[in-house]
PDB file of C-alpha atoms in Angstrom:
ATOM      1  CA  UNK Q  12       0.320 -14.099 -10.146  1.00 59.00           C
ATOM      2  CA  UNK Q  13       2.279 -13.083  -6.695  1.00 62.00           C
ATOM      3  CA  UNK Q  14      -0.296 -13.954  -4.109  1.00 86.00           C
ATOM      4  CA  UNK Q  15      -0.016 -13.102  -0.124  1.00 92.00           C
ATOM      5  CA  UNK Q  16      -2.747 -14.811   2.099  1.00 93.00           C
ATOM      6  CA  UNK Q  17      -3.194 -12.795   5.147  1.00 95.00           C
ATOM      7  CA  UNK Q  18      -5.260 -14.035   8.126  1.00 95.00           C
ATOM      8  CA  UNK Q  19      -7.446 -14.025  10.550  1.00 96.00           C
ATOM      9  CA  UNK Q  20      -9.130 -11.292   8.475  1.00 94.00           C
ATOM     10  CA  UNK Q  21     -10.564  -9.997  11.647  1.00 96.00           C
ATOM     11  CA  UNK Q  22      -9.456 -10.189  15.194  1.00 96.00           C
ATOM     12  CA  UNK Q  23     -10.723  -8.501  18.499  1.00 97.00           C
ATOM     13  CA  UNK Q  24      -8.302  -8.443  21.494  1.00 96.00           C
ATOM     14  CA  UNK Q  25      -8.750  -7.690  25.420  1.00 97.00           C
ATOM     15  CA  UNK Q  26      -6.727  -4.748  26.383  1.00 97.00           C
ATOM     16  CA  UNK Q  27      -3.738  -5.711  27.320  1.00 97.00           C
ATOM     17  CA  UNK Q  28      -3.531  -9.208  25.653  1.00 97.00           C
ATOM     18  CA  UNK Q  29      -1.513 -10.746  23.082  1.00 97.00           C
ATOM     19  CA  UNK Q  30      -2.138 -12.083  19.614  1.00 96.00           C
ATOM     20  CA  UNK Q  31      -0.151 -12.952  16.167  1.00 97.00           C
ATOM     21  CA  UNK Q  32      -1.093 -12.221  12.765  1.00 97.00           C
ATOM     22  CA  UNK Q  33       0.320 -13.982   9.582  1.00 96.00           C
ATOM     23  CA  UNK Q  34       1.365 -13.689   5.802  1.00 96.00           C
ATOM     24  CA  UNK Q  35       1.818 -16.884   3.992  1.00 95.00           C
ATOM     25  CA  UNK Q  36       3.174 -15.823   0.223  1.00 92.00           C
ATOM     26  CA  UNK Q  37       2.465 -18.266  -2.632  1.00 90.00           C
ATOM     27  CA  UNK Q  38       6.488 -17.732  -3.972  1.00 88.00           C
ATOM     28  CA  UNK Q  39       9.084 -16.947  -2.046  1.00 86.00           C
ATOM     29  CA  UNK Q  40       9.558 -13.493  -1.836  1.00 86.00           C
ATOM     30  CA  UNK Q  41      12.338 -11.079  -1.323  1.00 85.00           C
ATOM     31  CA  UNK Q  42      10.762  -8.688   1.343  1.00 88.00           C
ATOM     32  CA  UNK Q  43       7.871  -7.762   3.479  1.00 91.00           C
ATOM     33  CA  UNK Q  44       6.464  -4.562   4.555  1.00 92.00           C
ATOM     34  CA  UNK Q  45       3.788  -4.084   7.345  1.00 95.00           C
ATOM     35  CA  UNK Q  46       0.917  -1.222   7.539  1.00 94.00           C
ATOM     36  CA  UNK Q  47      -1.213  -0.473   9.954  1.00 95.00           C
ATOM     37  CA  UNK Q  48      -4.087   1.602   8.264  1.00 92.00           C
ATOM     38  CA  UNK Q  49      -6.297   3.635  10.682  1.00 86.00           C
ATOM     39  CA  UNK Q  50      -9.795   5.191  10.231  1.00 84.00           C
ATOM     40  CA  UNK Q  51      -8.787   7.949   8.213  1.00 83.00           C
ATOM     41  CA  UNK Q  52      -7.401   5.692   5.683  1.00 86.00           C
ATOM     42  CA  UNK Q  53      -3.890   6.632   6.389  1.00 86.00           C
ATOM     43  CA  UNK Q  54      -1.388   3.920   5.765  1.00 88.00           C
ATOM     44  CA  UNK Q  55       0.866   3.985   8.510  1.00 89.00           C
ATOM     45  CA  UNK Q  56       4.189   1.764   7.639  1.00 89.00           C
ATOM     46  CA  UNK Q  57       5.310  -0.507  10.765  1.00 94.00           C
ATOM     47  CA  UNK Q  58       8.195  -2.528   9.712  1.00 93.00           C
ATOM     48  CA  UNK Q  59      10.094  -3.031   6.452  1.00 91.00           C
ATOM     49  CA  UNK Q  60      11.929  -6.168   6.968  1.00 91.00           C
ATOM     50  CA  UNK Q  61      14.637  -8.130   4.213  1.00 88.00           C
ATOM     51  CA  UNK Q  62      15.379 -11.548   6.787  1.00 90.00           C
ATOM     52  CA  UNK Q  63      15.077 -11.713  10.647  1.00 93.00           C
ATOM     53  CA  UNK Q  64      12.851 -10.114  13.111  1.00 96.00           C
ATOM     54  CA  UNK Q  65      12.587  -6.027  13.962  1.00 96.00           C
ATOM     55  CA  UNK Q  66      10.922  -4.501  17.379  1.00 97.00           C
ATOM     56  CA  UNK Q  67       9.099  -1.707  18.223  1.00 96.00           C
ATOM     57  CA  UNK Q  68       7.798  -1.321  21.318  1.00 97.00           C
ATOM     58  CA  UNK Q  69       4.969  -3.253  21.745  1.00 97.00           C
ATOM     59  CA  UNK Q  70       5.017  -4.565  18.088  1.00 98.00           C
ATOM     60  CA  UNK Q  71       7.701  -7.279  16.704  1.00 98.00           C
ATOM     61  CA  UNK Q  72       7.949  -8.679  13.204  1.00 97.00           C
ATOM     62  CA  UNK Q  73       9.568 -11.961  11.463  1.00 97.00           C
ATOM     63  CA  UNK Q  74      10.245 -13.061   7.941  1.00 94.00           C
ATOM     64  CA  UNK Q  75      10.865 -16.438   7.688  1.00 89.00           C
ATOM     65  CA  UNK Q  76      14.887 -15.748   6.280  1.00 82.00           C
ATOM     66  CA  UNK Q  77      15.101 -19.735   5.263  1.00 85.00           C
ATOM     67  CA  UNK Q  78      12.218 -20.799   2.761  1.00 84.00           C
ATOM     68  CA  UNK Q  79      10.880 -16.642   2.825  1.00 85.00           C
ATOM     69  CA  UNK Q  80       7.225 -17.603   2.362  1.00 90.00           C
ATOM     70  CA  UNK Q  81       5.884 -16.051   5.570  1.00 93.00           C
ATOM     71  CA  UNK Q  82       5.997 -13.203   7.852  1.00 96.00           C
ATOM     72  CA  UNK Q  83       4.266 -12.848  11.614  1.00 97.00           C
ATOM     73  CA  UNK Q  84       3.189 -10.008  13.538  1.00 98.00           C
ATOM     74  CA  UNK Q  85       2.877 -10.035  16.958  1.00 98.00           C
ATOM     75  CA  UNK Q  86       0.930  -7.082  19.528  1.00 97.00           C
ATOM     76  CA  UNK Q  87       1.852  -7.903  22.641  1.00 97.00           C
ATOM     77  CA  UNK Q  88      -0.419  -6.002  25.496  1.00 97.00           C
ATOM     78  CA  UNK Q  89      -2.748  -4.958  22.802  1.00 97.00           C
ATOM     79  CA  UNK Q  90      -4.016  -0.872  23.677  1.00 97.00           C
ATOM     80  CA  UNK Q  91      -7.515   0.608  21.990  1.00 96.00           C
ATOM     81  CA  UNK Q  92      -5.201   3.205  19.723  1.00 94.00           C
ATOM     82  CA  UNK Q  93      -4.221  -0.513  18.142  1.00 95.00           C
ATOM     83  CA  UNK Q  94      -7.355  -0.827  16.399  1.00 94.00           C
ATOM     84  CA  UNK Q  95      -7.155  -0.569  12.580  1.00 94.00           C
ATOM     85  CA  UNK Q  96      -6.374  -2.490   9.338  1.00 95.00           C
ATOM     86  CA  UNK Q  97      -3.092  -4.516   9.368  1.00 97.00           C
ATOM     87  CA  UNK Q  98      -1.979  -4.701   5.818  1.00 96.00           C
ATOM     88  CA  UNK Q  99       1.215  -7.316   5.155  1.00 95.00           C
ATOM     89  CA  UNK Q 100       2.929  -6.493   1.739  1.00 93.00           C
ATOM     90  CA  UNK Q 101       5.499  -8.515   0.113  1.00 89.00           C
ATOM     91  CA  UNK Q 102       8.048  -7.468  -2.752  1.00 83.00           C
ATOM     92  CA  UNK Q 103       7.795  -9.103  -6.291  1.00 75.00           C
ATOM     93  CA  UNK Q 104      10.739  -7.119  -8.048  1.00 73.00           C
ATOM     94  CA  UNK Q 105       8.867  -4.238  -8.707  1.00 78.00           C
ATOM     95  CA  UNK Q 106       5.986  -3.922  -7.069  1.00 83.00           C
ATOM     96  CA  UNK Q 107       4.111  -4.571  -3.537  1.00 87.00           C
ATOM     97  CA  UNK Q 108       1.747  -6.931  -3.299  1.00 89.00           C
ATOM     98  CA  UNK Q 109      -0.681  -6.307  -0.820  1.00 93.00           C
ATOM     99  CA  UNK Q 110      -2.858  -9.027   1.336  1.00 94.00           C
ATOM    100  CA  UNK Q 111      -6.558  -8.751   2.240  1.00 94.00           C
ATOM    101  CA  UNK Q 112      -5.869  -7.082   5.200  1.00 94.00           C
ATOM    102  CA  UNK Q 113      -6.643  -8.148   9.150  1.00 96.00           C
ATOM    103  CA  UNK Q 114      -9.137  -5.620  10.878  1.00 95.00           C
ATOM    104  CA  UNK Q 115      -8.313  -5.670  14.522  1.00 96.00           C
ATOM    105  CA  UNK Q 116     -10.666  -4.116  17.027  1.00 96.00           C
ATOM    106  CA  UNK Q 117      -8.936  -3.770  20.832  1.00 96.00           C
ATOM    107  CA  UNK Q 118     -12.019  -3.653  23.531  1.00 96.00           C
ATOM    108  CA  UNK Q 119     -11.665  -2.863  27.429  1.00 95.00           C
TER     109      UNK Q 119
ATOM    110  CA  UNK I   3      10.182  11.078   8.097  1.00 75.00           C
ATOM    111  CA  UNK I   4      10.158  11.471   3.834  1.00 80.00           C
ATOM    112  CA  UNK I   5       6.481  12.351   3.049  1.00 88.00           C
ATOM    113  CA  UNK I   6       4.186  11.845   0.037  1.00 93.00           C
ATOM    114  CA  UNK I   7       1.670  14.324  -0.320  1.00 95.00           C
ATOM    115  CA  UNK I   8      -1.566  13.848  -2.312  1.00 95.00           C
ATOM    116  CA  UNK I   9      -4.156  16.139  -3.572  1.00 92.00           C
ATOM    117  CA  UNK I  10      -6.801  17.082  -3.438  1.00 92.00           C
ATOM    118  CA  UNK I  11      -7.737  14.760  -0.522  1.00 93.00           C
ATOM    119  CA  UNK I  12     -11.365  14.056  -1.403  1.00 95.00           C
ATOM    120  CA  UNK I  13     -12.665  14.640  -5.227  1.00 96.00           C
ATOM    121  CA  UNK I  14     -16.272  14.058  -6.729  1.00 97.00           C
ATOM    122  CA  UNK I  15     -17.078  14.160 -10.250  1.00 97.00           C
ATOM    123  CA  UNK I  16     -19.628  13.475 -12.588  1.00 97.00           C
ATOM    124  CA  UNK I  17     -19.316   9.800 -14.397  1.00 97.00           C
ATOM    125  CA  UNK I  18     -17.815  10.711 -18.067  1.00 97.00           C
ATOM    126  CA  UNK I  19     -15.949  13.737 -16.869  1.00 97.00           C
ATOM    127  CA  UNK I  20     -11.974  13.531 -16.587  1.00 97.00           C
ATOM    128  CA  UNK I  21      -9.921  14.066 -13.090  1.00 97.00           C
ATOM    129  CA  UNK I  22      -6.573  14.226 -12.784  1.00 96.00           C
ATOM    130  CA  UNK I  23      -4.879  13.062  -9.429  1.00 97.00           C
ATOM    131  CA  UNK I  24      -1.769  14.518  -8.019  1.00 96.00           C
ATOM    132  CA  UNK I  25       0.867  12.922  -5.906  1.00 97.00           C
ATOM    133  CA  UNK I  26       3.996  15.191  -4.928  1.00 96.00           C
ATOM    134  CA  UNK I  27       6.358  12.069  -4.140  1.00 95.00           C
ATOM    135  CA  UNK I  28       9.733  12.290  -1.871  1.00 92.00           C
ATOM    136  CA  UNK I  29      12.034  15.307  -3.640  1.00 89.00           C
ATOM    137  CA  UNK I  30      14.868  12.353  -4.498  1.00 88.00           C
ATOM    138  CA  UNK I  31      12.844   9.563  -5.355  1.00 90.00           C
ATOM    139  CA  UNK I  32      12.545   7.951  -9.262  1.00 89.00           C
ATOM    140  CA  UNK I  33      10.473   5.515  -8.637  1.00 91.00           C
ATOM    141  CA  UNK I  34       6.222   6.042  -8.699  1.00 94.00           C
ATOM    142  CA  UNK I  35       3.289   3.950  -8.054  1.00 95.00           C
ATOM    143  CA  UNK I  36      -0.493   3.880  -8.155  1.00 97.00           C
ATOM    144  CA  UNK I  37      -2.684   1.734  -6.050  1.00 97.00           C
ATOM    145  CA  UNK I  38      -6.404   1.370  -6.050  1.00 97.00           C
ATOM    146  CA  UNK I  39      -8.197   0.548  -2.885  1.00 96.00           C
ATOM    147  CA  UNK I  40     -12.589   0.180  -2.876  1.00 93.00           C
ATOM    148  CA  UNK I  41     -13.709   0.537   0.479  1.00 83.00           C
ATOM    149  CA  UNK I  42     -12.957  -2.085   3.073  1.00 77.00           C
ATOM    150  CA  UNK I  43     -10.968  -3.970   0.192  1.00 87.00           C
ATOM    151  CA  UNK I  44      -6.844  -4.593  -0.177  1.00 89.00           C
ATOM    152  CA  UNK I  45      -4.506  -2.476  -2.127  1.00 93.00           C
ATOM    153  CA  UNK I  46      -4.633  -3.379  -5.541  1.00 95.00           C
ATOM    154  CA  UNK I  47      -1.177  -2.298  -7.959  1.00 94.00           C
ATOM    155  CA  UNK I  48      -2.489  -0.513 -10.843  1.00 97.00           C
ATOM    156  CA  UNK I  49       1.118   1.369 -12.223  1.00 96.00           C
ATOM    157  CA  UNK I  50       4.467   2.026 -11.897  1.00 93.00           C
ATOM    158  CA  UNK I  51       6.470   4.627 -13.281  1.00 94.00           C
ATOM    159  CA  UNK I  52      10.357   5.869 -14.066  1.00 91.00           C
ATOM    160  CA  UNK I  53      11.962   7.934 -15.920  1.00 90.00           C
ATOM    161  CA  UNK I  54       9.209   9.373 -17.870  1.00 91.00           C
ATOM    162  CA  UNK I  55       7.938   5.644 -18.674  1.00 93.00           C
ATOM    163  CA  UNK I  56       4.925   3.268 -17.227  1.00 95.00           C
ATOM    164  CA  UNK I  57       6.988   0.165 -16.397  1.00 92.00           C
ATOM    165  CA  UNK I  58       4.516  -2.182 -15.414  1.00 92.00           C
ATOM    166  CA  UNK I  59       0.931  -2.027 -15.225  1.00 94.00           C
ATOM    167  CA  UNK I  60      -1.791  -4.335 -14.214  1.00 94.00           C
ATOM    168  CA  UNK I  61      -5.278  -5.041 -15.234  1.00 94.00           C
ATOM    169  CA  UNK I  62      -6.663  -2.892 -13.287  1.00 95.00           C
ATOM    170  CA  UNK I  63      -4.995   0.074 -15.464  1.00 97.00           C
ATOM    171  CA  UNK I  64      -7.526   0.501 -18.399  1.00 95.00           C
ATOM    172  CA  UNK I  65      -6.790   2.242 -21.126  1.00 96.00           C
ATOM    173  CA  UNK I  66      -8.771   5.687 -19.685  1.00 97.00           C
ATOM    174  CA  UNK I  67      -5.879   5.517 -17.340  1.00 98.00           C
ATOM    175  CA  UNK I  68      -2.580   8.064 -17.840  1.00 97.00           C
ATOM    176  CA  UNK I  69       0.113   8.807 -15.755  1.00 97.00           C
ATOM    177  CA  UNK I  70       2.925  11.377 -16.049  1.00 95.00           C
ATOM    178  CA  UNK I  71       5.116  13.214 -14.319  1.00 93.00           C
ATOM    179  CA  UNK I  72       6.158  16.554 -16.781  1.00 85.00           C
ATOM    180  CA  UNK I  73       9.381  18.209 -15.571  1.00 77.00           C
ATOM    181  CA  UNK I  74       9.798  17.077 -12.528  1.00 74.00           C
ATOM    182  CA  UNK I  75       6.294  18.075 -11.061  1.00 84.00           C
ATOM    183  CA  UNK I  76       3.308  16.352  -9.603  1.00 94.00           C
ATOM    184  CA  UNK I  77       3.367  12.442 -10.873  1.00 96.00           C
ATOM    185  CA  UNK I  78      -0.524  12.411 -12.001  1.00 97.00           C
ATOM    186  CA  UNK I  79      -2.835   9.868 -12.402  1.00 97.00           C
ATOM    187  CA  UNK I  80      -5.493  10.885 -15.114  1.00 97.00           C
ATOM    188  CA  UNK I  81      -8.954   8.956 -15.647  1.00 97.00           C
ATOM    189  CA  UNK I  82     -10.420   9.610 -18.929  1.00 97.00           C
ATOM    190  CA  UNK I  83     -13.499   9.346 -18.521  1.00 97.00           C
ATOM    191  CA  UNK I  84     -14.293   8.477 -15.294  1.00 97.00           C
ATOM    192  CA  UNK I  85     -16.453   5.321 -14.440  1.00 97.00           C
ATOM    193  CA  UNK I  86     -18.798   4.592 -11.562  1.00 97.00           C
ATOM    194  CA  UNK I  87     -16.457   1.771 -10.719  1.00 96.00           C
ATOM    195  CA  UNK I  88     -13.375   4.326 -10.948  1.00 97.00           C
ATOM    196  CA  UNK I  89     -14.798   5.354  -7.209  1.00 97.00           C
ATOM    197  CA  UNK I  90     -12.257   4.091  -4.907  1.00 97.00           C
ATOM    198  CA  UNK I  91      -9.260   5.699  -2.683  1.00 96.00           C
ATOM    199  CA  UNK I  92      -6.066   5.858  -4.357  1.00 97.00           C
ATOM    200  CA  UNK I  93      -2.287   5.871  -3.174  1.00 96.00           C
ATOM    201  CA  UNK I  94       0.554   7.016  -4.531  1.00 96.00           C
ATOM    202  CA  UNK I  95       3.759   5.691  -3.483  1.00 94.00           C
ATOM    203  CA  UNK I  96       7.653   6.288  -4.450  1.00 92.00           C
ATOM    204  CA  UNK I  97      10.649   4.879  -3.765  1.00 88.00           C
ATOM    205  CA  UNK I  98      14.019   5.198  -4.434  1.00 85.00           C
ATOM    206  CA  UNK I  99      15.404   2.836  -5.942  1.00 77.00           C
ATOM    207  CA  UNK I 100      13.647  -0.107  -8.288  1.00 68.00           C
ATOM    208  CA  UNK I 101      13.424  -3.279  -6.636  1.00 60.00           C
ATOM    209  CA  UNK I 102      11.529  -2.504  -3.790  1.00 55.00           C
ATOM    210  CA  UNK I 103      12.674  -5.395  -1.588  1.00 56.00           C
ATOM    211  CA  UNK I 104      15.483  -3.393  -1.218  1.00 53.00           C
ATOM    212  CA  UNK I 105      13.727  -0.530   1.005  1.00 67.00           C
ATOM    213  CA  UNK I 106      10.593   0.694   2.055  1.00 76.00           C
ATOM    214  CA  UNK I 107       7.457   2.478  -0.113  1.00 84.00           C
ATOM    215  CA  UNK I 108       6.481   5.332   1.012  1.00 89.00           C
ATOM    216  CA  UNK I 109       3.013   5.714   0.760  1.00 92.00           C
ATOM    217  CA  UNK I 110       0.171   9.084   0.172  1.00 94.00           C
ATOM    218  CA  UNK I 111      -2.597   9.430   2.830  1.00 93.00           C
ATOM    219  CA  UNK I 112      -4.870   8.854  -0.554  1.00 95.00           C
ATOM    220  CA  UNK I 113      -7.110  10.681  -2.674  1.00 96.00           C
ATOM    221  CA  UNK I 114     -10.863   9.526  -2.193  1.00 96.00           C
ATOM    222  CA  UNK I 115     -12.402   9.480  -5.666  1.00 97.00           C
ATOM    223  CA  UNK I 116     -16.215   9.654  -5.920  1.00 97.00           C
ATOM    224  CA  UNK I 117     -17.884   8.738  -9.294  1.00 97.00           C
ATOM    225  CA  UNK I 118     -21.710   9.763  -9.259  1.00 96.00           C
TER     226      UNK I 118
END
């Protein structure tokens, strides 16, 4: 089936540094979403993106609009309330399809 | 922003017994969804559901699985009976419109489930 490769699986930042994280799909797929899920559990949605790149604040995603096999996110100036579970998602037709997940830890 | 709500947050049963799930998705939304997360683990699809019908499911939806959504009301996810491997947190989501690449999911803060 659909798969979506996520990685690193776990990063730890400096404060204020930057750092990517990455989605490769195994089909070309029509969307991605990105979650951030905290220590609650609470999925927090980032970005929904169809093509192109979307920024917020400190945060900026890209889906690769060409072959759509890939999608980036990038912390830039990483802050401690950063820390949590990235999730990427990408759309089959009816359903998400959720990677493994990056755990990201910020440190002073 | 359009909110999912999910209760009860937290729910521990006995292995065997039933529990019922309820998700109270966006008021104009069709489309449902179930997903199944074990600690520290991904999301895993288990349903989704429109107009009164389970349109795709995956293996992780056994057969003790249900879902509904009578008049309008809570969509429910029922577990019948319950298994130790049943404990996990799960999401409901809606959307919509089908297709999600055409908009966002909106996603539950998740009901723990705890199987003893």
């Amino acid at each position: 089936g659909d798969q979506v490769e996520q990685s690193p699986s776990a990063l730890s930042l400096h404060e204020g540094t930057d750092s990517a994280l990455r989605c490769n799909f195994t089909t070309t797929m029509r969307s991605v979403q990105w979650f951030r899920q905290n220590s609650r559990g609470s999925l927090i949605s980032l970005f929904y993106l169809a093509s192109g790149t979307k920024e917020n604040g400190r945060l900026k995603s890209a889906f690769d609009s060409k072959e759509r096999r890939y999608s980036t996110l990038h912390i830039r100036d990483a802050q401690l309330e950063d820390s949590g579970t990235y999730f990427c998602a990408a759309a089959s037709f009816s359903k998400l399809v959720f990677g493994q997940g990056t755990s990201l830890s910020v440190v002073p | 922003g359009p909110k999912v709500l999910q209760i009860p947050s937290h729910q521990i049963i006995d292995m065997g017994q039933m529990v019922t799930l309820n998700c109270d998705p966006v008021s104009n939304h069709l489309y449902f969804y179930w997903y199944k997360q074990i600690l520290g683990q991904q999301m895993e699809f288990l349903v989704n559901f429109y107009n009164g019908k389970v349109m795709e499911k995956s293996k992780l939806f056994k057969d003790q699985f249900s879902v509904e959504r009578p008049d309008g009301s809570y969509f429910t996810l029922k577990i019948q009976p319950t298994a130790l491997e049943d404990s996990a947190v799960y999401f409901c989501a809606s959307s919509l419109k089908l297709g999600v690449s055409a908009e966002t999911l909106y996603f539950g803060s998740g009901t723990r489930l705890t199987v003893l």
